[in-house]
Amino acid sequence: MKTAISLFFLIAANICGFNNSIGKHSNYFQQNNLPLQARVVAEIYKRYDLKKSSLNHLYPFDGHPGDSTERYKLDQNKLKLYFKSLKNTLPVSDIFISDLNQIYQDAGIQLSRTKQYDGPIDGLEYDLIYKIQEPDDIINHLNEMKVITIRNKSKSSFIVLGIGKHLRINTYLSRYNNTWLIDHLTPYYL
């Protein structure tokens, strides 16, 4: 019941705020002629930053950090709800979701073997959407985003974006029904 109530509020928040979640950055990206693929990458970070707390209500593990009485265990039903909400919130493909699913399944298998009760879950020490230890290095500097490299095919694209001198984001995108969706996203420091 608690999961159903959380899902209801998450869906309502997404319906009410989905179009407004684009925020102030979109005008900047359009005015500076960044390609659509670059805008999609910025979009995932901006939307996730705005919706992260509502998505975290669907945390797919039983047991919570700080509660050393209940061991962590992957809840497949919560994981399905989380992925459904993620797909409704972010411009991500089934490939992106499949990669995330594999990470969560691997963590679930490891938890069944090690019976972890506290601390960050092994393998999930950082946010799997931001994919970086310091997400503010991206979120606070989206307006500085520049295209380093872009290679396009009819239904796919590879783009390297730079933020400042020391941060890059490699992204593979695919076109589905005339919309660019992110398949793989890899930020890294030089």
Coordinates of C-alpha atoms in Angstrom, one line a residue:
M1 CA 0.0 0.0 0.0
K2 CA 2.8 2.4 0.9
T3 CA 4.4 1.8 -2.5
A4 CA 1.1 2.4 -4.3
I5 CA 0.7 5.7 -2.5
S6 CA 4.3 6.7 -3.3
L7 CA 3.7 5.8 -6.9
F8 CA 0.5 7.9 -7.0
F9 CA 2.3 11.0 -5.7
L10 CA 5.3 10.4 -8.0
I11 CA 3.0 10.2 -11.1
A12 CA 1.0 13.2 -10.0
A13 CA 4.2 15.2 -9.4
N14 CA 5.6 14.2 -12.8
I15 CA 2.3 15.1 -14.6
C16 CA 2.2 18.5 -12.9
G17 CA 5.9 19.3 -13.2
F18 CA 7.2 17.5 -16.3
N19 CA 7.0 20.4 -18.7
N20 CA 8.2 22.9 -16.1
S21 CA 11.2 20.7 -15.2
I22 CA 13.1 21.9 -18.3
G23 CA 13.8 25.1 -16.4
K24 CA 16.0 28.0 -17.2
H25 CA 18.7 26.1 -19.0
S26 CA 16.7 25.2 -22.1
N27 CA 16.6 28.7 -23.4
Y28 CA 20.4 29.0 -23.0
F29 CA 21.0 25.8 -24.9
Q30 CA 18.7 26.9 -27.8
Q31 CA 20.1 30.4 -28.0
N32 CA 23.7 29.1 -28.1
N33 CA 22.9 26.6 -30.9
L34 CA 23.8 23.5 -29.0
P35 CA 22.7 20.5 -31.0
L36 CA 19.6 18.7 -29.8
Q37 CA 21.6 15.7 -28.5
A38 CA 23.5 18.1 -26.2
R39 CA 20.3 19.5 -25.0
V40 CA 19.0 16.0 -24.2
V41 CA 22.1 15.3 -22.1
A42 CA 21.6 18.6 -20.2
E43 CA 17.9 17.7 -19.8
I44 CA 18.6 14.4 -18.0
Y45 CA 20.7 16.1 -15.4
K46 CA 18.3 19.0 -14.9
R47 CA 15.1 16.8 -14.7
Y48 CA 16.8 14.3 -12.4
D49 CA 18.0 17.1 -10.2
L50 CA 14.4 18.3 -9.9
K51 CA 12.8 14.9 -9.5
K52 CA 15.4 13.0 -7.5
S53 CA 13.6 13.2 -4.2
S54 CA 10.3 11.9 -5.6
L55 CA 12.1 9.1 -7.4
N56 CA 14.0 8.1 -4.3
H57 CA 10.7 7.3 -2.6
L58 CA 10.8 4.2 -4.8
Y59 CA 14.1 3.0 -3.4
P60 CA 14.3 -0.6 -4.6
F61 CA 15.9 -2.1 -1.5
D62 CA 14.4 -3.2 1.8
G63 CA 16.5 -2.0 4.7
H64 CA 17.8 1.6 5.0
P65 CA 21.1 3.2 5.8
G66 CA 21.4 3.8 9.5
D67 CA 18.9 0.9 10.4
S68 CA 21.3 -1.9 11.4
T69 CA 18.4 -4.3 12.3
E70 CA 17.2 -5.1 8.8
R71 CA 19.5 -6.4 6.1
Y72 CA 19.4 -4.9 2.6
K73 CA 17.5 -6.9 0.1
L74 CA 16.5 -6.0 -3.5
D75 CA 12.7 -5.7 -3.9
Q76 CA 11.9 -6.6 -7.6
N77 CA 8.5 -4.9 -7.4
K78 CA 9.9 -1.6 -6.2
L79 CA 12.6 -1.9 -8.9
K80 CA 10.0 -2.2 -11.6
L81 CA 8.1 0.8 -10.3
Y82 CA 11.3 2.8 -10.1
F83 CA 12.3 2.0 -13.7
K84 CA 8.8 2.9 -14.9
S85 CA 8.9 6.2 -13.1
L86 CA 12.4 6.8 -14.4
K87 CA 11.3 6.2 -18.0
N88 CA 8.4 8.6 -17.5
T89 CA 10.7 11.3 -16.1
L90 CA 13.9 11.2 -18.0
P91 CA 14.9 11.0 -21.7
V92 CA 16.4 7.5 -21.4
S93 CA 16.1 4.4 -23.6
D94 CA 15.4 0.8 -22.7
I95 CA 19.2 0.2 -23.1
F96 CA 19.9 2.7 -20.3
I97 CA 17.2 1.0 -18.1
S98 CA 18.7 -2.5 -19.0
D99 CA 22.1 -1.4 -17.9
L100 CA 20.8 0.0 -14.6
N101 CA 18.8 -3.2 -14.1
Q102 CA 22.0 -5.2 -14.4
I103 CA 23.8 -3.1 -11.8
Y104 CA 20.8 -3.5 -9.4
Q105 CA 20.5 -7.2 -10.0
D106 CA 24.3 -7.7 -9.4
A107 CA 24.0 -5.7 -6.2
G108 CA 21.0 -7.8 -5.2
I109 CA 22.9 -11.0 -5.8
Q110 CA 25.9 -9.7 -3.8
L111 CA 23.5 -8.7 -0.9
S112 CA 22.0 -12.2 -0.8
R113 CA 25.6 -13.5 -0.3
T114 CA 27.0 -11.0 2.1
K115 CA 23.9 -9.9 4.1
Q116 CA 24.8 -6.2 4.4
Y117 CA 23.0 -4.3 7.2
D118 CA 24.4 -0.8 7.1
G119 CA 26.3 1.7 5.0
P120 CA 26.2 2.3 1.3
I121 CA 25.3 -0.8 -0.7
D122 CA 28.4 -2.3 -2.2
G123 CA 28.6 -1.2 -5.9
L124 CA 26.1 1.6 -5.3
E125 CA 28.3 4.1 -3.6
Y126 CA 27.4 6.8 -6.0
D127 CA 24.2 7.9 -7.7
L128 CA 23.6 5.7 -10.8
I129 CA 21.9 8.5 -12.8
Y130 CA 24.5 11.2 -12.2
K131 CA 27.3 8.6 -12.4
I132 CA 29.7 10.9 -10.7
Q133 CA 30.7 11.5 -7.1
E134 CA 30.2 15.3 -7.3
P135 CA 27.0 15.9 -9.3
D136 CA 27.2 19.6 -8.5
D137 CA 30.2 19.8 -10.8
I138 CA 27.7 19.2 -13.6
I139 CA 24.4 20.7 -12.3
N140 CA 25.9 24.0 -11.3
H141 CA 27.7 24.4 -14.6
L142 CA 25.2 23.3 -17.3
N143 CA 25.4 26.7 -18.9
E144 CA 29.1 26.2 -19.5
M145 CA 28.5 23.0 -21.6
K146 CA 30.3 22.9 -24.9
V147 CA 30.3 20.2 -27.7
I148 CA 33.8 18.7 -28.0
T149 CA 32.9 15.9 -30.5
I150 CA 29.7 14.7 -32.2
R151 CA 29.2 11.8 -34.6
N152 CA 25.8 11.3 -36.0
K153 CA 24.2 8.4 -37.9
S154 CA 20.5 8.3 -38.9
K155 CA 19.3 6.7 -35.7
S156 CA 22.2 7.1 -33.3
S157 CA 24.7 9.7 -32.1
F158 CA 27.8 9.8 -30.0
I159 CA 28.6 13.2 -28.3
V160 CA 31.4 14.3 -26.0
L161 CA 30.4 17.4 -24.0
G162 CA 32.8 19.5 -22.0
I163 CA 32.2 21.4 -18.8
G164 CA 35.1 23.6 -17.9
K165 CA 38.6 22.4 -18.6
H166 CA 38.5 19.2 -16.6
L167 CA 35.1 17.5 -17.0
R168 CA 33.8 15.5 -20.0
I169 CA 30.5 13.6 -20.6
N170 CA 30.5 10.8 -23.2
T171 CA 27.0 10.0 -24.3
Y172 CA 25.5 7.5 -26.7
L173 CA 22.0 8.3 -27.9
S174 CA 19.4 6.6 -30.1
R175 CA 16.5 8.1 -32.0
Y176 CA 13.1 6.5 -31.1
N177 CA 10.0 7.9 -32.8
N178 CA 11.8 11.1 -33.7
T179 CA 13.1 11.6 -30.1
W180 CA 16.6 11.3 -28.9
L181 CA 17.0 9.1 -25.8
I182 CA 20.1 8.4 -23.8
D183 CA 21.6 4.8 -24.1
H184 CA 24.8 5.4 -22.2
L185 CA 26.1 8.3 -20.1
T186 CA 29.6 8.5 -18.8
P187 CA 30.9 11.6 -17.1
Y188 CA 34.6 11.7 -16.2
Y189 CA 37.4 14.0 -15.1
L190 CA 40.5 14.7 -17.2

